[in-house]
Amino acid sequence: MASNAAVRTARSVCPHDCPSSCALDVDLLEDGSIGRVRGAKDDPYTDGVICEKVARYAERVHHKDRLLYPLRRIGAKGSGQWQRIGWDEALDEIASRFRQAEEEAGPEAVWPYYYAGTMGHVHRDGLNRLRHARGYSDQYDTICTGLAWPGYVAGTGLLGGVDPVEMADSDVVVIWGTNAVATQVNVMTHAMRARRRNGAKIVAVDVYENATMQQADMQMLLRPGTDAALALAAMHVMLREGLADRDYMARFTDFSPEFEAHVMTRSPEWAAPITGLSVEAIEAFARLVASPRTYFRLGYGFTRQRNGSFAMHAALCLPAMSGAWQHRGGGALHSNSGTWQLDKSRLTGQHLGKSGRSLDMSQIGAVLAGDEKALKGGPPVKAMIVQNTNPASVAPDQTATRKGLARDDLFLVVHEQFMTETAELADIVLPATMFLEHNDYYTRGGHTRVLLGPKLAEAPGEARSNHEVINAIALRLGLEDEGFRASDQAIVADTLTRSGYGDFDEIAARGYVERARPERDAHFAGGFGWPDGRFRFAPDWPGAAAKMGLIWACDPASLPHFADHYDIIDQLTDAQPFKLVTSPARGFLNSTFNETPGSLRREGEPSVFMHPDDMVELGIEQEDHVEIGNGRGVVTLLVRPMRGMQRKVLVAEGLQPNRAHRGGQGINVLTSAEPAPPFGGVPFHDTAVWVRPIAKRQAAE
């Protein structure tokens, strides 16, 4: 890595899949490499602060293991035997094999597959342009937002909320189901500002004492999957003790005598044995968060349960009952992703035709195994191109996923920055650019600006961007739309202009578009996003489905009528008495950064937190290794004791490669790909398992 002096500092945007997408200042060095990366101080949300992994981004850009040239597999899948080839040869073969798959089984036999390894819209969503033009199978996006977003929209009618910079004016900040220190550090910046300015109390609701909870004034350590029970009991206390704003509810919600009667059956005494919290703790929580200026920052983590959508909706009911929405510094936010009003029709090629059947990306294992239900009755998938994701590591039901990707009759193209576990199973691997090496624009679900990310450096070797690769394949397939000949900068300009964002030259000079809704609208002062303007304590799942284009994963008649604890989580049994949660690590972002030296040093060997009393019960010592398993597989992990969690809970932080684990089986071998209601999604944090000390097994053998 170069150490020469900086020639200049340029503005960019963090490209990765978290709610922040921080504005960055990047030092560009004399030899064309990059140096220091830091948060932009003049951005109101970033405020000079970024996470430690992005601060070390030069480690990724200049990593010795970056892919630099196209490669063709010459041995068995996964053998690591490759031949360097030229770009023309690679692209010609891809186009030929895609045509072959179409001729054999129709266009739906080709499945372009991607996700949010880059949050830049041009280089993330452009793959859909090829999909629409050829009628390839569509992708139903469930792996990240499939449970959280519908739960929010079922209450508010809109995926939007209060600008997080308002936390500085709050009296209470509730950080619910997200380890903000690890995954969105800027939340902590604004929460700490509220503490300094107003003496605000920070409340953390989670399942273990992570770095965020360690900074909280009130720690609510729940059993996994019981968040809604806490929310219902808190509403019970608000109603019982006169803390609910009945006038606000009468004007802005569907509050009814029937809902009140329902909540009055959900007392702290009812919730205590479900959540593992004391009655006193639940009552104290309810009284504190009933404060008018309470800001609820609702994360993704607590929704990654089988009942996650219902938990999101139940937590969102609290500011509606307290009336916090009507006060500055009060209300809630999960994501502002429903407020951008972008016209991406040309970017995604919607004018070019219809895509094929919609395949659930989280069920990639079942799809590639030929499961008729997963395939929607259509042909088998014979060819794939994968960009911006690493399903051989991040997808649930890893045994099925990896087996499917390893099919000899599946032609797999992977466009990547490193030789990931998915790339290892490919027929052709193509080298990809990183965010500083192409042009794009970025939206930030956690706050309010759309940011431009200009190209600042040349790509190493022969790396090409997602946009260039998709265009080159399309032209070889005979597609002539102007979008397949346009530059990435032209697509950025076209999209922002179509969206009514203003003059592109002015946007480029400024570097961003401010899309904050007026404060009145962000607080739903004119009503919520339903025709009658009322928040729904009785969640409107059909309405959410219609607004978001969602597909039912259950019988709608089976769902609870009101906000409630929906007890459909993976049940503990004598055979599987532990609940496993797979939380984010501070040094990794899904499978990204698990190749960089700084992140590897921080995270160390794959491990699991376990309560010391459970360790004693099973005869496990600190630094022992254990096997954790269920009907889907077995994983070996190093044990680390933690008292800041309830008994029979296990927390494995971070997503390390399967090969980093003893036995070569990673944590997602254990997770289920069964779609969670109402509309699908992965219960990553809802897995019942057994634990077996390895030393005891070896002694018995």
XYZ file of C-alpha atoms in Angstrom:
701
model
C 0.000 0.000 0.000
C 1.387 3.376 -0.962
C 2.496 5.812 1.730
C 3.248 8.857 -0.445
C 1.664 12.240 0.198
C -1.893 13.079 -0.716
C -2.342 15.077 -3.913
C -5.889 16.011 -3.020
C -8.878 14.991 -0.972
C -12.061 14.080 -2.806
C -15.645 13.453 -1.746
C -17.180 9.986 -2.117
C -19.812 7.752 -0.503
C -19.558 4.505 1.423
C -21.026 1.909 -0.974
C -21.936 -0.811 1.475
C -25.176 -2.346 2.665
C -25.995 -0.551 5.904
C -28.482 2.259 6.607
C -25.789 4.926 6.771
C -23.965 5.107 3.398
C -21.751 7.747 4.947
C -20.321 10.694 3.047
C -16.556 10.186 2.832
C -13.453 12.261 2.312
C -10.780 10.197 0.528
C -7.104 11.083 0.172
C -5.851 10.467 -3.370
C -2.116 9.834 -3.504
C 0.549 10.728 -6.048
C 0.778 7.258 -7.555
C -2.981 6.984 -8.134
C -3.679 4.901 -5.041
C -5.853 5.973 -2.103
C -4.806 6.800 1.407
C -6.833 7.845 4.420
C -10.633 7.545 4.363
C -12.689 9.502 6.906
C -16.197 10.765 7.483
C -17.211 14.060 5.890
C -17.610 16.693 8.594
C -19.950 18.883 6.545
C -22.512 16.117 6.088
C -25.148 16.516 8.837
C -25.636 12.786 9.340
C -22.083 11.472 8.885
C -20.695 14.412 10.911
C -17.085 13.276 10.488
C -17.663 9.754 11.831
C -17.424 6.453 9.946
C -17.050 2.839 11.033
C -13.573 1.455 11.524
C -13.772 -1.022 8.639
C -14.485 1.683 6.049
C -11.790 3.890 7.602
C -9.383 1.111 6.572
C -10.746 0.907 3.036
C -7.315 1.220 1.440
C -6.746 -2.323 2.720
C -9.495 -3.542 0.366
C -8.697 -1.378 -2.647
C -5.013 -2.338 -2.688
C -5.364 -5.889 -1.371
C -2.921 -8.345 -2.933
C -5.735 -10.863 -3.545
C -7.985 -8.633 -5.650
C -9.164 -10.263 -8.835
C -7.464 -8.611 -11.800
C -8.239 -10.728 -14.881
C -11.059 -12.891 -16.258
C -10.692 -16.565 -15.360
C -12.176 -19.784 -16.734
C -12.494 -22.918 -14.622
C -10.387 -25.812 -15.952
C -10.847 -28.300 -13.101
C -13.800 -29.518 -11.068
C -16.001 -26.884 -9.449
C -14.339 -25.702 -6.274
C -10.971 -27.220 -7.199
C -9.286 -23.830 -7.529
C -7.965 -24.598 -11.012
C -8.228 -21.582 -13.308
C -7.043 -20.359 -16.662
C -6.602 -16.670 -17.410
C -8.573 -15.598 -20.482
C -9.315 -12.338 -22.261
C -12.448 -10.273 -21.836
C -13.712 -10.947 -25.365
C -13.344 -14.676 -24.901
C -15.119 -14.558 -21.537
C -18.004 -12.424 -22.770
C -18.458 -14.466 -25.950
C -18.694 -17.656 -23.908
C -21.188 -16.109 -21.464
C -23.461 -14.927 -24.273
C -23.225 -18.317 -25.994
C -24.067 -20.260 -22.840
C -26.967 -17.955 -21.982
C -28.360 -18.491 -25.506
C -27.938 -22.234 -25.072
C -29.884 -22.188 -21.793
C -32.671 -20.165 -23.450
C -32.844 -22.590 -26.385
C -33.000 -25.623 -24.101
C -35.568 -24.420 -21.563
C -36.658 -20.876 -22.393
C -35.438 -17.514 -21.081
C -36.561 -18.260 -17.517
C -33.747 -20.832 -17.343
C -31.367 -17.875 -16.881
C -31.434 -16.252 -13.431
C -29.466 -13.016 -12.876
C -28.815 -12.850 -9.123
C -27.607 -9.869 -7.113
C -27.996 -7.883 -3.945
C -26.507 -4.946 -2.099
C -22.770 -5.533 -2.059
C -22.857 -2.070 -3.552
C -25.615 0.352 -2.617
C -24.969 2.359 -5.778
C -28.107 2.087 -7.876
C -26.518 1.973 -11.341
C -24.089 -0.815 -10.485
C -26.525 -2.676 -8.223
C -29.793 -2.561 -10.146
C -28.528 -2.451 -13.737
C -28.611 -6.240 -13.928
C -32.390 -5.898 -14.147
C -31.997 -4.180 -17.511
C -30.668 -7.428 -18.960
C -33.394 -9.375 -17.154
C -36.208 -7.293 -18.645
C -34.744 -7.271 -22.130
C -34.488 -11.084 -22.326
C -37.352 -12.214 -20.094
C -34.978 -13.906 -17.670
C -36.271 -15.060 -14.272
C -36.924 -12.246 -11.834
C -35.664 -12.107 -8.257
C -37.912 -11.689 -5.212
C -35.802 -9.747 -2.702
C -36.359 -11.239 0.749
C -32.962 -11.769 2.304
C -32.585 -8.413 4.087
C -35.711 -6.256 4.137
C -38.416 -8.851 3.533
C -39.536 -8.945 7.167
C -38.688 -5.455 8.425
C -40.163 -3.208 5.737
C -43.671 -4.724 5.555
C -43.968 -4.585 9.342
C -43.296 -0.852 9.280
C -45.509 -0.058 6.291
C -48.397 -2.115 7.749
C -48.577 0.531 10.472
C -47.605 3.840 8.877
C -48.530 3.219 5.245
C -45.153 4.655 4.189
C -41.542 3.546 4.621
C -40.287 6.777 6.125
C -39.876 8.546 9.410
C -38.199 11.273 11.419
C -34.799 12.586 10.347
C -32.262 10.977 12.704
C -30.491 14.286 13.308
C -33.553 15.114 15.452
C -32.239 12.638 18.029
C -30.209 15.556 19.334
C -33.514 17.074 20.541
C -34.814 13.891 22.169
C -35.263 13.144 25.854
C -35.162 9.384 25.269
C -33.542 7.469 22.398
C -34.580 3.841 22.013
C -32.192 1.767 19.896
C -34.187 -1.355 19.234
C -32.802 -4.500 17.651
C -29.646 -3.050 16.136
C -26.065 -2.932 17.354
C -25.554 0.598 16.082
C -21.921 0.765 17.190
C -21.156 -2.061 14.755
C -23.635 -1.462 11.945
C -24.575 2.259 11.865
C -22.201 4.148 14.081
C -23.747 7.531 13.206
C -26.855 6.644 15.195
C -24.626 6.702 18.256
C -23.229 10.112 17.262
C -26.690 11.674 17.438
C -27.848 9.681 20.455
C -24.770 10.769 22.426
C -25.395 14.365 21.391
C -28.878 14.093 22.914
C -27.345 12.775 26.116
C -24.892 15.683 26.306
C -27.412 18.379 25.389
C -30.556 17.214 27.126
C -29.478 14.600 29.591
C -31.357 12.150 27.356
C -31.596 8.520 28.363
C -30.451 5.895 25.869
C -32.387 2.632 25.926
C -31.114 -0.485 24.135
C -33.423 -3.397 23.392
C -31.547 -6.493 22.270
C -30.717 -10.095 23.089
C -27.142 -9.675 24.313
C -24.865 -7.074 25.828
C -23.268 -5.811 22.645
C -21.248 -2.614 22.274
C -24.394 -0.487 21.869
C -26.044 -1.894 24.955
C -22.893 -1.234 26.963
C -23.427 2.498 26.342
C -27.122 2.486 27.252
C -28.736 3.852 30.408
C -31.410 1.152 30.297
C -30.679 -2.352 29.045
C -33.586 -4.534 27.989
C -32.088 -7.997 27.493
C -34.818 -10.073 25.892
C -35.193 -13.638 24.827
C -34.909 -13.742 21.019
C -38.218 -13.334 19.209
C -40.137 -11.774 22.094
C -39.872 -8.063 21.201
C -43.569 -7.764 20.449
C -44.466 -9.086 23.901
C -42.410 -6.262 25.428
C -44.125 -3.707 23.180
C -47.621 -4.974 24.028
C -46.903 -4.956 27.764
C -45.511 -1.420 27.502
C -48.723 -0.298 25.790
C -50.687 -1.995 28.587
C -48.835 0.109 31.157
C -49.375 3.288 29.131
C -53.113 2.697 29.033
C -53.349 1.516 32.626
C -51.386 4.467 34.047
C -52.792 7.231 31.869
C -49.577 7.674 29.881
C -51.188 7.121 26.486
C -52.146 10.190 24.458
C -55.799 9.385 23.835
C -56.441 12.634 22.008
C -53.634 11.901 19.537
C -54.859 8.345 19.035
C -58.405 9.544 18.400
C -57.210 11.928 15.699
C -54.428 9.937 14.046
C -54.898 6.198 14.643
C -57.439 3.392 14.377
C -57.420 2.941 18.166
C -60.625 1.208 19.227
C -62.275 -0.272 22.317
C -61.534 -3.703 20.852
C -57.829 -2.963 20.578
C -57.750 -1.522 24.089
C -59.420 -4.668 25.450
C -56.833 -6.746 23.607
C -53.915 -4.762 25.056
C -55.336 -4.986 28.568
C -54.867 -8.777 28.364
C -51.155 -8.241 27.633
C -49.889 -7.153 31.054
C -46.287 -7.076 32.268
C -47.141 -10.202 34.250
C -48.104 -11.864 30.953
C -44.970 -10.629 29.149
C -42.421 -11.389 31.880
C -42.204 -15.178 31.387
C -42.236 -14.737 27.592
C -39.456 -12.137 27.453
C -37.452 -13.271 30.471
C -37.645 -9.719 31.854
C -39.001 -8.815 35.268
C -42.354 -7.108 35.683
C -40.547 -4.166 37.250
C -38.178 -3.804 34.285
C -41.062 -3.839 31.803
C -42.965 -1.205 33.776
C -39.893 1.020 34.064
C -39.323 0.731 30.321
C -42.949 1.641 29.571
C -42.892 4.711 31.802
C -39.627 5.961 30.314
C -40.524 5.513 26.630
C -43.939 7.142 27.175
C -42.038 10.435 27.308
C -43.336 12.674 24.473
C -39.881 13.267 23.019
C -38.883 9.632 22.613
C -37.161 8.666 19.374
C -37.419 4.999 18.355
C -34.577 3.895 16.075
C -35.848 0.516 14.883
C -33.246 -1.795 13.375
C -33.252 -4.921 11.247
C -31.902 -7.414 13.774
C -35.049 -7.961 15.809
C -37.063 -8.589 12.638
C -34.927 -11.528 11.534
C -37.238 -13.916 13.346
C -40.171 -15.914 12.065
C -42.384 -13.279 13.699
C -40.149 -10.372 12.711
C -42.703 -8.380 10.699
C -45.093 -8.514 13.640
C -42.359 -7.437 16.059
C -41.552 -4.406 13.897
C -45.196 -3.400 13.773
C -45.690 -3.862 17.519
C -42.639 -1.737 18.401
C -43.851 0.937 15.972
C -47.151 1.124 17.847
C -45.449 2.679 20.887
C -44.904 6.217 19.497
C -48.433 6.090 18.067
C -49.842 5.372 21.518
C -47.667 7.900 23.351
C -48.183 10.576 20.690
C -44.416 10.997 20.309
C -44.804 11.585 16.572
C -46.197 15.075 17.229
C -43.057 16.345 19.008
C -39.666 17.334 17.621
C -37.195 14.704 18.752
C -40.024 12.176 18.971
C -41.382 9.528 16.632
C -39.611 6.696 14.864
C -37.411 5.695 11.952
C -36.553 2.396 10.398
C -35.744 3.506 6.853
C -36.504 6.434 4.572
C -36.280 4.173 1.520
C -39.922 4.778 0.653
C -39.448 8.519 0.215
C -36.930 8.906 -2.641
C -39.449 8.906 -5.525
C -36.796 7.854 -8.032
C -37.667 7.015 -11.619
C -35.320 4.113 -12.371
C -37.316 2.795 -15.326
C -34.505 3.327 -17.840
C -31.817 2.131 -15.441
C -33.656 -1.152 -14.847
C -35.030 -1.490 -18.382
C -38.703 -1.672 -17.502
C -39.535 -0.362 -20.984
C -37.799 -3.338 -22.595
C -40.337 -5.974 -21.609
C -41.383 -8.191 -18.738
C -39.068 -10.327 -16.673
C -39.928 -13.955 -16.069
C -41.231 -15.707 -12.960
C -40.125 -14.279 -9.615
C -37.808 -16.631 -7.717
C -37.181 -16.100 -4.000
C -33.504 -15.220 -3.640
C -33.443 -16.676 -0.115
C -34.524 -20.060 -1.475
C -31.628 -20.301 -3.876
C -30.822 -23.788 -2.549
C -34.303 -25.102 -3.281
C -34.394 -23.319 -6.649
C -31.116 -24.871 -7.768
C -32.186 -28.273 -6.441
C -35.121 -28.187 -8.837
C -37.842 -27.907 -6.208
C -41.058 -27.445 -8.193
C -42.631 -25.058 -5.694
C -39.502 -22.906 -5.487
C -39.297 -22.874 -9.297
C -42.940 -21.735 -9.510
C -43.633 -24.665 -11.821
C -41.194 -23.355 -14.423
C -38.015 -24.756 -15.960
C -34.829 -25.509 -14.015
C -32.232 -22.763 -13.702
C -29.426 -23.611 -16.110
C -27.384 -20.386 -16.068
C -26.716 -17.599 -13.589
C -24.728 -14.408 -13.331
C -24.045 -13.235 -9.775
C -23.089 -9.664 -8.858
C -22.814 -7.857 -5.502
C -23.504 -10.880 -3.313
C -21.943 -14.102 -2.089
C -24.724 -16.689 -1.657
C -22.298 -19.527 -0.957
C -21.657 -17.752 2.348
C -24.607 -15.459 3.108
C -27.646 -17.448 1.979
C -29.546 -19.635 4.462
C -29.593 -23.436 4.266
C -25.973 -23.431 3.108
C -25.772 -27.152 2.428
C -28.483 -26.911 -0.215
C -27.181 -23.588 -1.542
C -23.621 -24.777 -2.070
C -24.752 -28.092 -3.521
C -26.899 -26.221 -6.036
C -24.145 -23.804 -7.025
C -21.787 -26.762 -7.507
C -24.079 -28.457 -10.054
C -22.049 -29.504 -13.092
C -24.942 -28.592 -15.380
C -25.269 -25.042 -13.983
C -23.314 -22.434 -15.932
C -22.292 -19.913 -13.275
C -20.711 -16.521 -13.901
C -19.508 -14.521 -10.891
C -18.416 -10.902 -11.215
C -16.418 -10.114 -8.079
C -13.625 -8.200 -6.395
C -12.192 -11.226 -4.583
C -12.301 -15.001 -4.997
C -15.291 -15.482 -2.707
C -16.799 -18.851 -1.899
C -19.355 -18.261 -4.637
C -16.642 -17.346 -7.148
C -14.817 -20.573 -6.277
C -17.799 -22.502 -7.667
C -18.072 -20.491 -10.890
C -17.325 -21.471 -14.473
C -16.180 -17.958 -15.311
C -14.995 -15.322 -12.825
C -14.806 -11.677 -13.871
C -12.849 -8.976 -11.980
C -14.979 -6.106 -10.661
C -14.301 -2.495 -9.806
C -14.731 -0.968 -6.363
C -16.773 2.137 -5.615
C -13.955 4.646 -6.187
C -13.378 3.211 -9.665
C -16.763 3.972 -11.260
C -19.578 6.559 -11.183
C -22.822 6.030 -9.283
C -25.366 7.591 -6.960
C -26.399 6.324 -3.524
C -29.488 6.566 -1.361
C -29.343 6.325 2.408
C -32.233 4.617 4.143
C -31.022 5.888 7.494
C -31.186 9.548 6.535
C -32.216 12.007 3.866
C -29.659 12.747 1.147
C -29.039 11.154 -2.245
C -25.281 11.332 -2.780
C -23.128 11.198 -5.891
C -20.134 8.897 -5.857
C -17.831 9.953 -8.699
C -15.034 7.870 -10.171
C -11.830 8.926 -8.409
C -9.295 6.239 -9.330
C -8.456 3.806 -12.110
C -9.280 0.162 -11.580
C -6.373 -2.259 -11.202
C -5.564 -4.871 -13.805
C -8.480 -5.487 -16.155
C -11.300 -4.973 -13.639
C -14.557 -3.719 -15.155
C -17.678 -2.332 -13.541
C -21.021 -4.104 -13.251
C -22.491 -1.621 -15.715
C -19.828 -2.315 -18.345
C -20.210 -6.080 -18.012
C -24.002 -6.077 -18.308
C -23.831 -3.805 -21.346
C -21.207 -5.983 -23.033
C -23.243 -9.169 -22.516
C -26.391 -7.444 -23.765
C -24.742 -6.244 -26.969
C -23.460 -9.757 -27.668
C -27.016 -11.007 -27.254
C -28.161 -8.566 -29.923
C -29.834 -6.028 -27.620
C -29.689 -2.516 -29.033
C -31.364 -0.291 -26.431
C -29.464 2.941 -25.835
C -29.088 2.013 -22.151
C -26.689 -0.747 -23.153
C -24.404 1.788 -24.849
C -24.605 4.584 -22.272
C -21.885 5.296 -19.717
C -22.520 4.900 -16.005
C -22.355 8.688 -15.625
C -25.018 9.084 -18.315
C -27.302 6.634 -16.490
C -26.798 8.549 -13.239
C -27.703 11.821 -14.939
C -30.695 10.321 -16.750
C -32.122 8.790 -13.578
C -31.833 11.923 -11.460
C -33.244 14.084 -14.262
C -36.184 11.710 -14.826
C -36.836 11.791 -11.100
C -37.272 15.568 -11.138
C -34.235 16.172 -8.942
C -33.123 19.261 -10.867
C -30.222 20.217 -13.099
C -27.610 17.465 -13.087
C -24.638 19.818 -13.456
C -25.746 21.637 -10.327
C -26.187 18.342 -8.480
C -22.735 17.194 -9.585
C -21.156 20.431 -8.355
C -22.897 20.128 -4.975
C -22.425 16.347 -4.698
C -25.863 15.502 -3.328
C -29.606 16.093 -3.470
C -31.354 16.844 -0.185
C -34.552 14.779 -0.086
C -35.643 15.370 3.488
C -39.386 15.656 3.689
C -40.707 18.705 5.514
C -40.560 18.123 9.254
C -44.350 18.139 9.402
C -44.545 15.293 6.878
C -41.738 13.306 8.497
C -43.790 13.364 11.721
C -46.989 12.428 9.836
C -48.597 15.616 11.158
C -50.924 15.629 8.178
C -51.802 11.987 8.642
C -50.208 8.629 7.956
C -49.859 7.016 4.558
C -53.287 5.419 4.345
C -56.333 6.987 2.643
C -57.873 7.897 6.013
C -54.535 9.174 7.379
C -54.629 6.880 10.414
C -51.881 4.718 11.868
C -52.910 1.063 12.018
C -52.829 -0.724 15.381
C -54.568 -3.436 13.354
C -51.812 -3.901 10.750
C -52.911 -3.607 7.142
C -51.000 -6.487 5.561
C -52.974 -6.479 2.281
C -52.360 -2.740 2.009
C -48.629 -3.222 2.584
C -48.570 -5.965 -0.043
C -50.269 -3.709 -2.577
C -47.965 -0.751 -1.873
C -44.773 -2.829 -2.013
C -45.565 -5.472 -4.632
C -45.201 -8.337 -2.147
C -46.066 -12.023 -2.489
C -47.974 -13.801 0.273
C -46.054 -16.579 2.046
C -49.025 -17.627 4.189
C -52.799 -17.586 4.418
C -53.704 -13.979 5.368
C -56.573 -15.299 7.496
C -54.056 -16.967 9.814
C -52.484 -13.681 10.947
C -53.272 -11.868 14.221
C -55.818 -9.091 13.785
C -54.109 -6.639 16.161
C -50.499 -5.941 17.095
C -49.413 -8.938 19.139
C -46.711 -11.396 20.104
C -47.128 -13.985 17.345
C -45.629 -17.131 18.826
C -44.372 -18.822 15.669
C -40.653 -18.660 16.462
C -38.473 -21.763 16.304
C -39.436 -23.587 19.495
C -36.858 -24.928 21.912
C -37.096 -28.613 22.768
C -35.224 -31.120 24.882
C -33.379 -32.149 21.722
C -32.624 -28.533 20.669
C -32.673 -26.443 23.866
C -30.687 -23.374 22.677
C -31.666 -20.409 20.507
C -28.906 -19.279 18.114
C -28.689 -15.649 16.953
C -26.247 -14.719 14.163
C -25.498 -11.042 14.830
C -23.294 -8.675 12.788
C -19.663 -8.272 13.793
C -17.985 -4.905 14.104
C -15.234 -5.827 11.648
C -17.319 -7.484 8.906
C -20.334 -6.456 6.849
C -22.028 -9.722 5.943
C -19.206 -11.464 4.035
C -17.548 -8.183 3.005
C -14.286 -7.221 4.734
C -13.614 -10.803 5.821
C -10.526 -10.710 3.598
C -8.936 -7.527 5.001
C -6.154 -7.811 7.607
C -7.601 -5.268 10.043
C -10.999 -6.945 10.164
C -9.508 -10.422 10.473
C -7.351 -9.333 13.410
C -10.324 -7.770 15.204
C -12.674 -10.716 14.796
C -10.298 -13.658 15.213
C -11.496 -17.255 15.083
C -15.218 -17.985 14.499
C -16.762 -18.085 17.965
C -20.007 -18.082 19.918
C -21.079 -16.281 23.106
C -22.612 -18.523 25.744
C -23.906 -17.860 29.247
C -21.383 -19.064 31.883
C -24.093 -20.984 33.746
C -24.888 -22.918 30.562
C -21.187 -23.622 30.149
C -20.966 -25.028 33.673
C -24.052 -27.149 33.089
C -22.498 -28.699 29.975
C -18.966 -28.921 31.366
C -17.564 -26.388 28.906
C -14.474 -24.336 29.732
C -13.553 -20.935 28.350
C -11.752 -21.278 24.988
C -13.190 -24.774 24.454
C -14.621 -25.644 21.088
C -18.169 -26.915 20.751
C -20.311 -28.381 18.042
C -23.627 -26.611 17.455
C -26.190 -28.360 15.328
C -29.714 -29.109 14.207
C -31.327 -31.094 11.424
C -29.611 -28.955 8.770
C -25.999 -29.377 9.858
C -23.241 -28.999 12.434
C -20.845 -26.076 12.999
C -17.753 -25.958 15.222
C -17.104 -22.728 17.159
C -14.866 -21.390 19.900
C -16.816 -20.619 23.090
C -16.633 -17.206 24.738
C -18.518 -16.627 28.019
C -20.963 -13.721 28.331
C -23.225 -12.954 31.282
C -25.030 -10.176 29.426
C -27.604 -12.477 27.893
C -30.302 -14.847 29.018
C -29.813 -18.539 29.576
C -30.127 -20.886 26.592
C -29.195 -18.117 24.139
C -26.182 -18.325 21.825
C -24.834 -15.402 19.801
C -22.395 -15.903 16.939
C -21.097 -12.553 15.684
C -20.006 -12.079 12.110
C -20.195 -14.048 8.905
C -16.871 -15.704 8.331
C -16.207 -17.964 5.329
C -17.243 -21.574 5.682
C -13.597 -22.575 5.257
C -12.601 -20.463 8.281
C -14.481 -22.889 10.540
C -13.166 -26.200 11.736
C -14.859 -28.771 9.544
C -15.508 -26.230 6.773
C -19.131 -25.567 7.763
C -20.142 -21.951 8.411
C -22.944 -20.575 10.543
C -25.559 -20.432 7.770
C -25.478 -24.204 7.507
C -27.841 -24.008 10.493
C -30.269 -21.287 9.337
C -33.573 -22.027 7.637
C -34.628 -20.828 4.196
C -38.317 -21.397 4.913
C -40.139 -18.137 4.029
C -41.432 -16.356 7.126
C -44.913 -14.771 7.069
C -46.484 -12.635 5.828
C -44.392 -12.177 2.647
C -41.192 -14.162 3.018
C -37.852 -13.380 4.593
C -35.105 -15.254 6.408
C -35.199 -15.946 10.179
C -31.426 -15.654 10.562
C -31.725 -14.963 14.311
C -34.307 -17.641 15.044
C -32.620 -21.042 15.018
C -33.088 -23.782 17.613
C -29.926 -25.868 18.095
C -28.192 -28.311 20.372
C -24.691 -27.807 21.822
C -22.151 -30.589 22.260
C -18.726 -30.160 23.871
C -16.142 -31.606 21.503
C -13.880 -32.788 24.311
C -16.685 -34.914 25.776
C -17.535 -36.426 22.397
C -13.907 -37.247 21.692
C -13.519 -38.841 25.118
C -16.595 -40.982 24.530
C -15.226 -42.107 21.188
